[in-house]
CSV table of C-alpha atoms and ligand atoms in Angstrom, one decimal:
chain,number,residue,atom,x,y,z
A,27,MET,CA,24.9,8.6,-0.8
A,28,ASP,CA,25.6,9.4,2.8
A,29,LYS,CA,29.2,9.5,3.8
A,30,VAL,CA,31.4,10.5,6.7
A,31,PHE,CA,35.0,11.5,5.9
A,32,VAL,CA,38.2,12.7,7.4
A,33,GLU,CA,40.4,14.6,5.0
A,34,ARG,CA,44.2,15.2,4.9
A,35,LEU,CA,44.9,13.5,8.2
A,36,ARG,CA,48.6,13.9,8.6
A,37,LEU,CA,50.5,11.2,10.4
A,38,PRO,CA,54.2,10.2,10.8
A,39,ALA,CA,54.5,6.6,9.4
A,40,ARG,CA,57.2,4.1,9.0
A,41,VAL,CA,56.7,3.1,5.4
A,42,GLY,CA,58.8,2.3,2.3
A,43,VAL,CA,60.9,-0.5,0.8
A,44,TYR,CA,64.2,1.4,0.5
A,45,SER,CA,66.9,1.0,3.1
A,46,HIS,CA,67.0,4.7,3.8
A,47,GLU,CA,63.3,4.5,4.7
A,48,LYS,CA,63.7,1.8,7.3
A,49,GLY,CA,63.8,2.9,11.0
A,50,ARG,CA,62.6,6.4,10.3
A,51,GLU,CA,59.3,8.1,10.1
A,52,GLN,CA,58.1,10.1,7.1
A,53,PRO,CA,54.8,12.1,6.8
A,54,ILE,CA,51.8,10.6,5.1
A,55,GLU,CA,48.4,12.2,4.5
A,56,LEU,CA,45.2,10.2,4.6
A,57,ASP,CA,41.7,10.8,3.2
A,58,ILE,CA,39.3,8.3,4.8
A,59,GLU,CA,35.7,8.1,3.6
A,60,VAL,CA,33.0,5.6,4.8
A,61,ASP,CA,29.5,4.6,3.8
A,62,PHE,CA,27.4,3.2,6.6
A,63,ASP,CA,24.1,1.5,7.1
A,64,GLY,CA,21.2,3.7,8.2
A,65,GLY,CA,22.5,6.8,6.6
A,66,LEU,CA,22.7,10.3,8.0
A,67,GLU,CA,18.9,10.8,8.0
A,68,GLN,CA,18.4,9.1,11.3
A,69,ALA,CA,21.3,11.0,12.9
A,70,ALA,CA,20.0,14.3,11.6
A,71,ARG,CA,16.7,13.6,13.2
A,72,SER,CA,17.9,12.2,16.5
A,73,GLU,CA,20.9,14.5,16.9
A,74,ARG,CA,22.7,11.6,18.6
A,75,LEU,CA,26.3,10.8,17.9
A,76,ARG,CA,25.7,7.1,18.2
A,77,ASP,CA,23.4,7.2,15.1
A,78,THR,CA,26.3,8.3,12.9
A,79,ILE,CA,30.0,7.6,12.5
A,80,ASN,CA,32.2,9.6,14.8
A,81,TYR,CA,35.0,10.9,12.6
A,82,GLU,CA,37.3,10.9,15.6
A,83,LYS,CA,37.0,7.1,15.6
A,84,LEU,CA,38.1,7.0,11.9
A,85,ALA,CA,41.2,9.0,12.8
A,86,LYS,CA,41.9,6.8,15.8
A,87,ALA,CA,41.5,3.6,13.8
A,88,ALA,CA,44.1,4.9,11.3
A,89,ARG,CA,46.5,6.1,14.0
A,90,ARG,CA,46.4,2.7,15.6
A,91,VAL,CA,47.4,0.9,12.4
A,92,VAL,CA,50.1,3.4,11.5
A,93,ASP,CA,51.7,3.1,14.9
A,94,GLU,CA,51.7,-0.7,14.7
A,95,ARG,CA,54.8,-1.4,12.6
A,96,HIS,CA,56.9,-0.6,9.5
A,97,PHE,CA,55.0,-1.2,6.3
A,98,PRO,CA,57.2,-1.8,3.2
A,99,LEU,CA,54.3,-0.9,0.8
A,100,VAL,CA,51.9,2.0,1.0
A,101,GLU,CA,49.3,-0.4,-0.5
A,102,THR,CA,49.5,-2.7,2.5
A,103,LEU,CA,49.3,0.2,4.9
A,104,ALA,CA,46.2,1.7,3.1
A,105,ALA,CA,44.5,-1.7,3.0
A,106,GLU,CA,45.2,-2.3,6.7
A,107,ILE,CA,43.7,1.1,7.6
A,108,ALA,CA,40.6,0.4,5.4
A,109,LYS,CA,40.2,-3.0,7.2
A,110,SER,CA,40.5,-1.4,10.6
A,111,VAL,CA,37.9,1.2,9.6
A,112,LEU,CA,35.5,-1.5,8.4
A,113,GLN,CA,35.5,-2.9,11.9
A,114,LEU,CA,33.6,0.1,13.1
A,115,ARG,CA,29.9,-0.5,13.7
A,116,SER,CA,27.7,-0.2,10.6
A,117,VAL,CA,30.4,0.8,8.2
A,118,HIS,CA,30.0,-1.2,5.1
A,119,ARG,CA,32.5,0.4,2.7
A,120,ALA,CA,35.8,2.2,3.4
A,121,ARG,CA,37.8,4.2,1.0
A,122,VAL,CA,41.3,5.2,2.0
A,123,ARG,CA,43.6,7.4,-0.1
A,124,LEU,CA,47.1,7.5,1.2
A,125,ARG,CA,49.7,10.1,0.1
A,126,LYS,CA,53.3,9.8,0.9
A,127,LEU,CA,54.6,13.4,1.0
A,128,GLY,CA,57.8,14.5,-0.5
A,129,CYS,CA,58.8,11.0,-1.6
A,130,LEU,CA,59.3,12.1,-5.2
A,131,GLU,CA,61.5,15.0,-6.1
A,132,ASP,CA,59.1,16.7,-8.6
A,133,ALA,CA,55.8,15.7,-7.0
A,134,ALA,CA,54.0,16.9,-3.9
A,135,ALA,CA,53.0,13.3,-3.1
A,136,ALA,CA,52.6,9.8,-4.4
A,137,GLY,CA,50.4,7.1,-3.0
A,138,THR,CA,47.5,4.8,-3.4
A,139,GLU,CA,43.8,4.4,-2.9
A,140,VAL,CA,41.9,1.3,-1.7
A,141,VAL,CA,38.3,0.7,-1.4
A,142,LEU,CA,37.1,-2.2,0.8
A,143,GLU,CA,33.6,-3.4,1.3
A,144,HIS,CA,32.1,-5.3,4.1
A,145,SER,CA,30.6,-8.7,3.6
A,146,ALA,CA,29.7,-9.1,7.3
A,147,ASP,CA,26.0,-8.6,6.5
A,148,GLN,CA,26.4,-11.5,4.2
A,149,LYS,CA,26.8,-15.0,5.2
A,150,SER,CA,29.8,-16.9,4.0
A,151,PRO,CA,29.2,-19.2,1.2
A,152,MET,CA,29.3,-23.0,1.7
A,153,GLU,CA,32.7,-24.6,1.4
A,154,LEU,CA,33.2,-27.2,-1.3
A,155,ALA,CA,33.6,-29.9,1.3
A,156,GLU,CA,30.3,-28.9,2.8
A,157,LEU,CA,28.7,-29.2,-0.6
A,158,GLU,CA,30.3,-32.6,-1.2
A,159,THR,CA,28.8,-33.8,2.1
A,160,ALA,CA,25.4,-32.4,1.2
A,161,LEU,CA,25.6,-34.0,-2.2
A,162,ALA,CA,26.6,-37.4,-0.8
A,163,SER,CA,23.8,-37.4,1.8
A,164,ALA,CA,20.9,-35.5,0.4
A,165,THR,CA,19.1,-37.0,-2.5
A,166,LEU,CA,17.2,-33.9,-3.6
A,167,GLU,CA,17.3,-30.2,-2.6
A,168,PRO,CA,13.7,-29.2,-2.1
A,169,ILE,CA,14.0,-25.7,-3.7
A,170,VAL,CA,17.0,-24.0,-5.3
A,171,VAL,CA,17.0,-20.3,-6.0
A,172,ILE,CA,19.6,-19.1,-8.6
A,173,GLY,CA,20.6,-15.5,-8.3
A,174,SER,CA,20.8,-13.3,-5.2
A,175,GLY,CA,19.4,-10.1,-6.5
A,176,VAL,CA,16.2,-8.6,-5.2
A,177,ALA,CA,14.1,-11.4,-6.8
A,178,GLY,CA,16.3,-14.2,-5.4
A,179,LEU,CA,16.4,-12.7,-1.9
A,180,SER,CA,12.7,-12.1,-1.9
A,181,ALA,CA,12.1,-15.7,-3.1
A,182,MET,CA,14.4,-17.0,-0.3
A,183,LEU,CA,12.5,-14.9,2.3
A,184,TRP,CA,9.1,-16.2,1.1
A,185,VAL,CA,10.2,-19.8,0.9
A,186,HIS,CA,11.4,-19.7,4.5
A,187,ARG,CA,8.3,-17.8,5.6
A,188,LEU,CA,6.1,-20.5,4.0
A,189,GLY,CA,8.0,-23.1,6.2
A,190,HIS,CA,10.3,-24.6,3.6
A,191,ARG,CA,14.1,-24.6,3.0
A,192,ALA,CA,15.9,-23.4,-0.1
A,193,LEU,CA,19.5,-23.3,-1.2
A,194,LEU,CA,20.6,-20.0,-2.8
A,195,ILE,CA,23.2,-20.1,-5.6
A,196,ASP,CA,25.1,-17.1,-6.9
A,197,ALA,CA,28.3,-16.7,-8.8
A,198,ALA,CA,29.2,-13.3,-7.3
A,199,THR,CA,31.3,-12.6,-4.3
A,200,SER,CA,28.6,-10.8,-2.5
A,201,LEU,CA,24.8,-11.2,-2.4
A,202,GLY,CA,22.6,-8.5,-3.9
A,203,GLY,CA,23.0,-8.6,-7.7
A,204,GLN,CA,22.5,-5.2,-9.4
A,205,LEU,CA,21.8,-3.5,-6.1
A,206,ARG,CA,25.6,-3.5,-5.5
A,207,GLN,CA,25.9,-1.1,-8.4
A,208,VAL,CA,23.2,1.4,-7.2
A,209,PHE,CA,25.2,4.1,-5.4
A,210,PHE,CA,22.4,6.7,-5.4
A,211,ARG,CA,19.3,6.6,-3.2
A,212,MET,CA,16.4,5.0,-5.0
A,213,THR,CA,13.2,7.0,-4.5
A,214,ASP,CA,10.7,4.8,-6.3
A,215,ILE,CA,10.4,1.8,-4.0
A,216,PRO,CA,6.9,2.0,-2.6
A,217,GLY,CA,6.7,2.6,1.1
A,218,MET,CA,10.4,2.8,1.6
A,219,HIS,CA,12.6,5.8,2.5
A,220,PRO,CA,15.1,6.6,-0.2
A,221,ILE,CA,17.8,4.0,0.1
A,222,ASN,CA,20.9,3.1,-1.9
A,223,GLY,CA,21.5,-0.4,-3.3
A,224,ASN,CA,24.1,-1.5,-0.8
A,225,ASP,CA,21.9,-0.7,2.2
A,226,LEU,CA,18.9,-2.4,0.6
A,227,ALA,CA,20.9,-5.5,-0.2
A,228,SER,CA,22.1,-5.6,3.4
A,229,ARG,CA,18.6,-5.3,4.7
A,230,LEU,CA,17.3,-8.0,2.5
A,231,VAL,CA,20.1,-10.4,3.5
A,232,ALA,CA,19.6,-9.5,7.2
A,233,GLN,CA,15.9,-10.4,6.9
A,234,LEU,CA,16.7,-14.0,6.0
A,235,PRO,CA,17.0,-16.6,8.8
A,236,ARG,CA,20.6,-17.0,10.0
A,237,SER,CA,20.5,-20.7,9.0
A,238,PHE,CA,20.0,-20.1,5.2
A,239,ARG,CA,22.6,-21.7,3.0
A,240,TRP,CA,24.3,-20.2,-0.1
A,241,LEU,CA,26.6,-21.7,-2.5
A,242,ARG,CA,29.0,-19.5,-4.5
A,243,ALA,CA,28.9,-21.2,-8.0
A,244,ARG,CA,28.2,-20.4,-11.6
A,245,VAL,CA,25.2,-22.3,-13.0
A,246,GLU,CA,25.9,-23.4,-16.5
A,247,HIS,CA,22.6,-25.0,-17.2
A,248,VAL,CA,19.2,-25.9,-15.6
A,249,GLU,CA,17.0,-28.6,-17.1
A,250,ALA,CA,13.6,-29.5,-15.7
A,251,GLU,CA,12.9,-33.2,-16.0
A,252,THR,CA,9.7,-34.9,-15.1
A,253,ARG,CA,10.6,-35.7,-11.5
A,254,GLN,CA,13.3,-33.1,-10.7
A,255,CYS,CA,15.4,-30.3,-12.0
A,256,ALA,CA,19.0,-30.9,-12.8
A,257,ILE,CA,21.4,-28.0,-12.1
A,258,ASP,CA,24.8,-28.2,-13.8
A,259,LEU,CA,27.2,-25.8,-12.1
A,260,GLU,CA,30.8,-24.9,-11.7
A,261,VAL,CA,32.0,-24.5,-8.1
A,262,ALA,CA,35.6,-23.7,-7.2
A,263,GLY,CA,36.8,-24.7,-10.7
A,264,GLN,CA,34.9,-28.0,-10.6
A,265,ARG,CA,31.8,-29.2,-12.4
A,266,ARG,CA,29.0,-30.6,-10.2
A,267,MET,CA,25.4,-31.6,-10.6
A,268,ILE,CA,22.7,-30.8,-8.1
A,269,ALA,CA,19.1,-32.1,-8.2
A,270,ALA,CA,16.2,-30.1,-6.9
A,271,GLU,CA,12.4,-30.6,-6.7
A,272,ALA,CA,11.9,-27.1,-8.0
A,273,VAL,CA,14.1,-24.2,-9.2
A,274,ILE,CA,13.5,-20.5,-9.2
A,275,VAL,CA,15.8,-18.8,-11.7
A,276,CYS,CA,16.5,-15.1,-10.8
A,277,SER,CA,19.7,-14.5,-12.8
A,278,GLY,CA,18.8,-11.0,-13.8
A,279,TRP,CA,20.7,-8.7,-16.2
A,280,ARG,CA,24.3,-7.8,-16.9
A,281,ARG,CA,25.9,-4.9,-18.6
A,282,ARG,CA,26.5,-5.4,-22.3
A,283,GLN,CA,30.1,-5.6,-23.1
A,284,LEU,CA,31.9,-4.2,-26.2
A,285,GLY,CA,32.6,-7.7,-27.3
A,286,LEU,CA,36.2,-7.1,-28.2
A,287,THR,CA,38.9,-9.8,-27.8
A,288,SER,CA,41.1,-7.3,-25.9
A,289,GLU,CA,38.4,-6.3,-23.5
A,290,GLN,CA,39.0,-9.0,-20.8
A,291,ARG,CA,42.7,-8.1,-20.7
A,292,PHE,CA,42.0,-4.5,-19.6
A,293,PHE,CA,39.3,-5.1,-16.9
A,294,GLY,CA,40.8,-3.4,-13.8
A,295,ARG,CA,43.6,-2.1,-16.0
A,296,GLY,CA,41.9,0.8,-17.7
A,297,ILE,CA,38.3,-0.4,-18.0
A,298,LEU,CA,36.4,1.3,-15.2
A,299,ALA,CA,33.6,-0.6,-13.6
A,300,THR,CA,31.6,2.5,-12.5
A,301,ALA,CA,32.2,6.2,-12.5
A,302,SER,CA,31.1,6.6,-8.9
A,303,LYS,CA,33.4,4.0,-7.5
A,304,ASP,CA,36.5,4.7,-9.6
A,305,ILE,CA,36.2,8.5,-9.7
A,306,GLY,CA,39.4,8.9,-7.7
A,307,PHE,CA,41.6,7.6,-10.6
A,308,VAL,CA,40.5,9.9,-13.3
A,309,ARG,CA,41.3,13.5,-12.3
A,310,GLY,CA,43.4,15.1,-15.0
A,311,GLU,CA,43.2,12.0,-17.2
A,312,ARG,CA,41.4,11.3,-20.5
A,313,VAL,CA,38.5,8.9,-20.3
A,314,VAL,CA,36.7,7.4,-23.2
A,315,VAL,CA,33.0,6.8,-22.4
A,316,VAL,CA,31.2,4.5,-24.8
A,317,GLY,CA,27.4,4.9,-25.2
A,318,GLY,CA,25.3,8.0,-25.9
A,319,GLY,CA,22.2,6.9,-24.0
A,320,ASP,CA,21.2,8.2,-20.5
A,321,ALA,CA,23.8,6.1,-18.7
A,322,GLY,CA,26.7,7.0,-21.0
A,323,CYS,CA,25.9,10.8,-20.9
A,324,GLU,CA,25.3,10.8,-17.1
A,325,ASN,CA,28.6,9.1,-16.5
A,326,ALA,CA,30.4,11.4,-19.0
A,327,LEU,CA,29.1,14.4,-16.9
A,328,LYS,CA,30.1,12.7,-13.6
A,329,LEU,CA,33.6,12.0,-14.9
A,330,ARG,CA,34.0,15.5,-16.2
A,331,ARG,CA,32.9,16.9,-12.8
A,332,ALA,CA,35.6,14.8,-11.2
A,333,GLY,CA,38.2,16.5,-13.4
A,334,ALA,CA,38.6,14.1,-16.3
A,335,GLU,CA,38.8,15.1,-19.9
A,336,VAL,CA,36.0,13.0,-21.5
A,337,VAL,CA,35.6,11.6,-25.1
A,338,LEU,CA,32.1,10.4,-25.6
A,339,VAL,CA,31.8,7.7,-28.3
A,340,HIS,CA,28.3,6.8,-29.7
A,341,ARG,CA,27.6,4.5,-32.7
A,342,ARG,CA,24.7,6.6,-34.0
A,343,ALA,CA,24.8,10.0,-35.6
A,344,GLN,CA,22.9,11.5,-32.7
A,345,LEU,CA,22.9,10.9,-28.9
A,346,SER,CA,20.0,8.9,-27.7
A,347,ALA,CA,20.0,10.3,-24.1
A,348,ARG,CA,17.2,12.4,-22.6
A,349,LYS,CA,17.1,16.1,-23.5
A,350,GLU,CA,18.3,17.2,-20.0
A,351,PHE,CA,21.5,15.2,-20.4
A,352,ARG,CA,22.1,16.5,-24.0
A,353,ARG,CA,21.7,20.0,-22.7
A,354,ALA,CA,24.1,19.5,-19.9
A,355,LEU,CA,26.6,18.0,-22.4
A,356,ASP,CA,26.3,21.2,-24.5
A,357,LYS,CA,27.2,23.2,-21.5
A,358,HIS,CA,30.3,21.1,-20.8
A,359,SER,CA,31.5,21.0,-24.4
A,360,ALA,CA,34.9,22.3,-23.4
A,361,GLY,CA,35.7,19.2,-21.4
A,362,ILE,CA,33.6,16.6,-23.2
A,363,SER,CA,34.2,16.0,-26.9
A,364,GLN,CA,32.0,13.7,-28.9
A,365,ARG,CA,32.7,11.1,-31.6
A,366,LEU,CA,29.4,10.2,-33.3
A,367,GLY,CA,28.5,7.6,-35.8
A,368,VAL,CA,31.6,5.5,-34.8
A,369,GLN,CA,32.3,2.4,-32.7
A,370,VAL,CA,35.2,1.2,-30.7
A,371,VAL,CA,36.9,-1.6,-32.6
A,372,ALA,CA,40.0,-2.3,-30.6
A,373,LEU,CA,41.8,-1.5,-27.3
A,374,HIS,CA,45.6,-1.2,-27.2
A,375,GLY,CA,48.1,-1.2,-24.5
A,376,ASP,CA,50.6,-3.4,-22.6
A,377,GLU,CA,50.1,-3.7,-18.9
A,378,HIS,CA,47.4,-1.0,-19.0
A,379,LEU,CA,45.0,0.5,-21.5
A,380,GLY,CA,46.8,3.1,-23.7
A,381,GLN,CA,44.8,3.7,-26.8
A,382,VAL,CA,41.2,3.2,-28.0
A,383,GLU,CA,40.7,2.6,-31.7
A,384,LEU,CA,37.5,3.7,-33.5
A,385,SER,CA,35.9,2.4,-36.6
A,386,ASN,CA,36.9,5.5,-38.6
A,387,GLY,CA,40.6,4.7,-37.9
A,388,GLU,CA,41.1,7.3,-35.2
A,389,ARG,CA,43.2,6.2,-32.2
A,390,ILE,CA,42.4,8.1,-29.0
A,391,GLU,CA,45.2,8.2,-26.4
A,392,ALA,CA,43.4,7.2,-23.2
A,393,ARG,CA,44.3,5.2,-20.2
A,394,TRP,CA,40.7,4.8,-19.1
A,395,LEU,CA,37.4,3.6,-20.7
A,396,LEU,CA,33.9,3.3,-19.3
A,397,SER,CA,31.3,1.5,-21.4
A,398,ARG,CA,27.6,2.0,-21.0
A,399,ILE,CA,26.0,0.4,-24.0
A,400,GLY,CA,23.0,-1.2,-22.3
A,401,TRP,CA,22.0,-4.4,-20.6
A,402,GLU,CA,21.3,-8.0,-21.6
A,403,PRO,CA,19.6,-10.8,-19.7
A,404,ASN,CA,21.6,-13.6,-18.0
A,405,GLY,CA,19.4,-16.2,-19.7
A,406,GLU,CA,22.0,-18.6,-21.1
A,407,LEU,CA,21.5,-21.0,-18.2
A,408,LEU,CA,17.9,-21.7,-19.4
A,409,PRO,CA,17.1,-24.1,-22.2
A,410,PRO,CA,16.8,-22.1,-25.4
A,411,ARG,CA,13.1,-23.0,-25.9
A,412,PHE,CA,12.3,-20.9,-22.7
A,413,ARG,CA,13.9,-17.7,-24.1
A,414,ASP,CA,12.6,-15.2,-26.5
A,415,GLU,CA,14.6,-13.8,-29.4
A,416,ARG,CA,16.2,-11.2,-27.1
A,417,GLY,CA,17.2,-13.8,-24.5
A,418,TYR,CA,14.5,-13.0,-21.9
A,419,ALA,CA,12.7,-15.9,-20.2
A,420,ARG,CA,9.2,-16.7,-21.2
A,421,VAL,CA,6.8,-17.4,-18.3
A,422,ASN,CA,3.1,-17.9,-17.7
A,423,ALA,CA,1.0,-16.2,-15.1
A,424,ARG,CA,2.4,-18.4,-12.3
A,425,LEU,CA,6.0,-17.6,-13.4
A,426,LEU,CA,6.5,-21.1,-14.8
A,427,ALA,CA,9.0,-21.2,-17.7
A,428,THR,CA,7.1,-21.8,-21.0
A,429,ASP,CA,8.0,-22.1,-24.6
A,430,GLY,CA,5.3,-19.6,-25.5
A,431,GLY,CA,3.0,-22.4,-26.7
A,432,THR,CA,1.5,-25.1,-24.7
A,433,GLU,CA,4.6,-26.5,-23.0
A,434,GLN,CA,5.2,-25.4,-19.4
A,435,GLN,CA,7.9,-26.6,-17.2
A,436,LYS,CA,6.2,-27.5,-14.0
A,437,ARG,CA,9.3,-27.3,-11.8
A,438,LEU,CA,11.1,-24.3,-13.3
A,439,PHE,CA,10.1,-20.8,-12.3
A,440,VAL,CA,11.6,-17.5,-13.3
A,441,ALA,CA,11.5,-14.2,-11.4
A,442,GLY,CA,12.9,-10.7,-11.7
A,443,ASP,CA,14.5,-8.8,-14.5
A,444,LEU,CA,15.3,-12.0,-16.4
A,445,ARG,CA,11.7,-12.2,-17.4
A,446,ASN,CA,10.8,-8.5,-17.3
A,447,PRO,CA,12.1,-6.3,-20.1
A,448,ILE,CA,9.2,-3.9,-19.5
A,449,VAL,CA,9.6,-2.7,-15.9
A,450,PRO,CA,12.9,-4.0,-14.5
A,451,SER,CA,12.8,-2.7,-11.0
A,452,VAL,CA,13.2,-3.4,-7.3
A,453,ALA,CA,9.4,-3.4,-6.8
A,454,THR,CA,8.6,-5.8,-9.6
A,455,SER,CA,11.5,-8.1,-8.7
A,456,MET,CA,10.3,-8.3,-5.0
A,457,GLY,CA,6.8,-9.2,-6.2
A,458,ASP,CA,8.1,-11.8,-8.6
A,459,GLY,CA,10.3,-13.4,-6.0
A,460,ALA,CA,7.2,-13.8,-3.7
A,461,CYS,CA,5.0,-15.2,-6.5
A,462,ALA,CA,7.6,-17.7,-7.7
A,463,ALA,CA,8.3,-18.8,-4.1
A,464,LYS,CA,4.6,-19.3,-3.4
A,465,ALA,CA,4.1,-21.3,-6.6
A,466,ALA,CA,7.1,-23.5,-5.9
A,467,VAL,CA,6.0,-24.2,-2.4
A,468,GLU,CA,2.5,-25.1,-3.6
A,469,LEU,CA,4.0,-27.5,-6.1
A,470,LEU,CA,6.1,-29.2,-3.4
A,471,GLU,CA,3.1,-29.5,-1.2
A,472,GLN,CA,1.0,-31.0,-4.0
A,473,LEU,CA,3.7,-33.6,-4.7
A,474,ARG,CA,4.0,-34.8,-1.1
B,517,LIG,C1,22.7,1.6,-11.6
B,517,LIG,C2,21.3,1.0,-11.4
B,517,LIG,C3,20.3,1.9,-10.9
B,517,LIG,C4,19.0,1.3,-10.7
B,517,LIG,N1,18.0,2.2,-10.2
B,517,LIG,C5,16.8,1.7,-9.8
B,517,LIG,C6,15.8,2.5,-9.2
B,517,LIG,O1,16.1,3.7,-9.0
B,517,LIG,N2,14.7,1.9,-8.9
B,517,LIG,C7,14.4,0.6,-9.1
B,517,LIG,O2,13.3,0.1,-8.8
B,517,LIG,N3,15.3,-0.2,-9.7
B,517,LIG,C8,16.5,0.3,-10.1
B,517,LIG,N4,17.5,-0.5,-10.7
B,517,LIG,C9,17.1,-1.9,-11.1
B,517,LIG,C10,17.0,-2.9,-10.0
B,517,LIG,O3,18.2,-2.8,-9.2
B,517,LIG,C11,16.9,-4.3,-10.6
B,517,LIG,O4,15.7,-4.2,-11.4
B,517,LIG,C12,16.8,-5.4,-9.6
B,517,LIG,O5,17.8,-5.3,-8.7
B,517,LIG,C13,16.9,-6.7,-10.4
B,517,LIG,O6,16.9,-7.8,-9.5
B,517,LIG,P1,17.0,-9.3,-10.0
B,517,LIG,O7,17.0,-10.1,-8.8
B,517,LIG,O8,16.0,-9.6,-11.0
B,517,LIG,O9,18.4,-9.5,-10.8
B,517,LIG,P2,19.9,-9.0,-10.5
B,517,LIG,O10,20.0,-8.0,-9.5
B,517,LIG,O11,20.5,-8.8,-11.8
B,517,LIG,O12,20.6,-10.3,-9.8
B,517,LIG,C14,20.9,-11.4,-10.6
B,517,LIG,C15,21.9,-12.3,-9.8
B,517,LIG,O13,22.1,-13.5,-10.4
B,517,LIG,C16,23.4,-13.9,-10.4
B,517,LIG,N5,23.7,-14.8,-11.6
B,517,LIG,C17,23.5,-14.4,-12.9
B,517,LIG,N6,23.8,-15.5,-13.7
B,517,LIG,C18,24.2,-16.5,-12.9
B,517,LIG,C19,24.7,-17.8,-13.1
B,517,LIG,N7,24.7,-18.4,-14.3
B,517,LIG,N8,25.0,-18.6,-12.0
B,517,LIG,C20,24.9,-18.1,-10.8
B,517,LIG,N9,24.5,-16.8,-10.5
B,517,LIG,C21,24.2,-16.0,-11.5
B,517,LIG,C22,24.2,-12.6,-10.5
B,517,LIG,O14,25.5,-12.7,-9.9
B,517,LIG,C23,23.3,-11.7,-9.6
B,517,LIG,O15,23.7,-11.6,-8.3
B,517,LIG,C24,18.7,0.0,-10.9
B,517,LIG,C25,19.8,-0.9,-11.4
B,517,LIG,C26,21.0,-0.3,-11.6
B,517,LIG,C27,22.1,-1.2,-12.1
């Protein structure tokens, strides 16, 4: 992924909660790293400074914040710097690592790291009040698209292009679905320069008309009745029903979880979301990686390269990853140990993860865990008759939900990974979104 960074920028700052820290400056050191739209390719070709991020501007943004006032906490100072950097044109993610030098007797530095992402390329979701007004006045939404991944955004684009309006619903804080987890540049999207997930999500959102509406809500259930679809959802902690003439469900996939009761407790307190994003935490630490497939092994190698000591846990007696990953693991056997034929059965710790317990009784002392045990479809919102035994949606050639027999739901369409265990990809999801949108619009036009 393309980045611009400034390393070890040394500044005098007024920071600290203690009385002896008030009214005096002490040295801090900053690493600032940004991801930006467009990438370096364009700048490399044009050789123009305006096509990249001028690192002097990064340093200036940081100096401006540091000079502003006294900051009791390094966390606030780092977050303010990240916010200020995010204001720079085309920056969509800023990572700021702040070290307070000499503040601990036996340490060179102590500090914090924050990562902030832009959502400016994304429209703000509707307020609850706005939804209430819409619910009170409108009888029926024409088309509702559930899920803002590639399939959902493609469906939105096509519905609008075909002259209709659609409401987009997604439970996430940002639009883009799985794309927000693709940090490398994808090279298999036909006709497109290699692009990372964030940039692609930004482009897809930017292609929608400014007037499009989206509601941040979790859909619990969708039912297609004869004259309309009923959408049961939770928005801002409240249950609501929306009716629509047609619904396109694009709720995609999610990472499979370990399924342990203690798991929720340690999200953000030891359980890493991604190796790429959280790599800053793990240097010199022990990390348990669960899953011996491609993703597990790739992440184990990534974490090892970042300086972690890795314990790779896999439930089978042999790793299932590709040969290239298994070979690479053999090379790194000093820093990556393996526990095969066992499963994680419990996580222990107080405020933070401390130990990982395996099915053979072993307890591994580890403050960090990353799980990569596969994916599962987000199909629960569909009536069970439209899902196969693995949870994928069943559809016919027009992407209408079907029970696999004769029954087809004429108002309920499904697009993207949720119906595609065979080639879950950007290209197929884009195509699906277009097909489902066209079919939904045709349905509306027939009915009117
Ligand atoms: C790490 C990684 C690398 C990848 N690499 C590639 C690659 O190189 N090439 C390629 O072609 N593809 C790649 N993919 C796959 C590709 O990103 C997906 O196939 C595609 O983005 C799927 O889009 P989707 O719209 O079907 O679903 P998703 O992107 O999964 O979007 C589903 C959306 O629905 C929302 N949602 C789910 N349930 C509900 C609910 N009940 N209520 C409200 N909202 C809900 C979710 O919040 C989410 O935003 C990769 C994926 C990952 C994670």
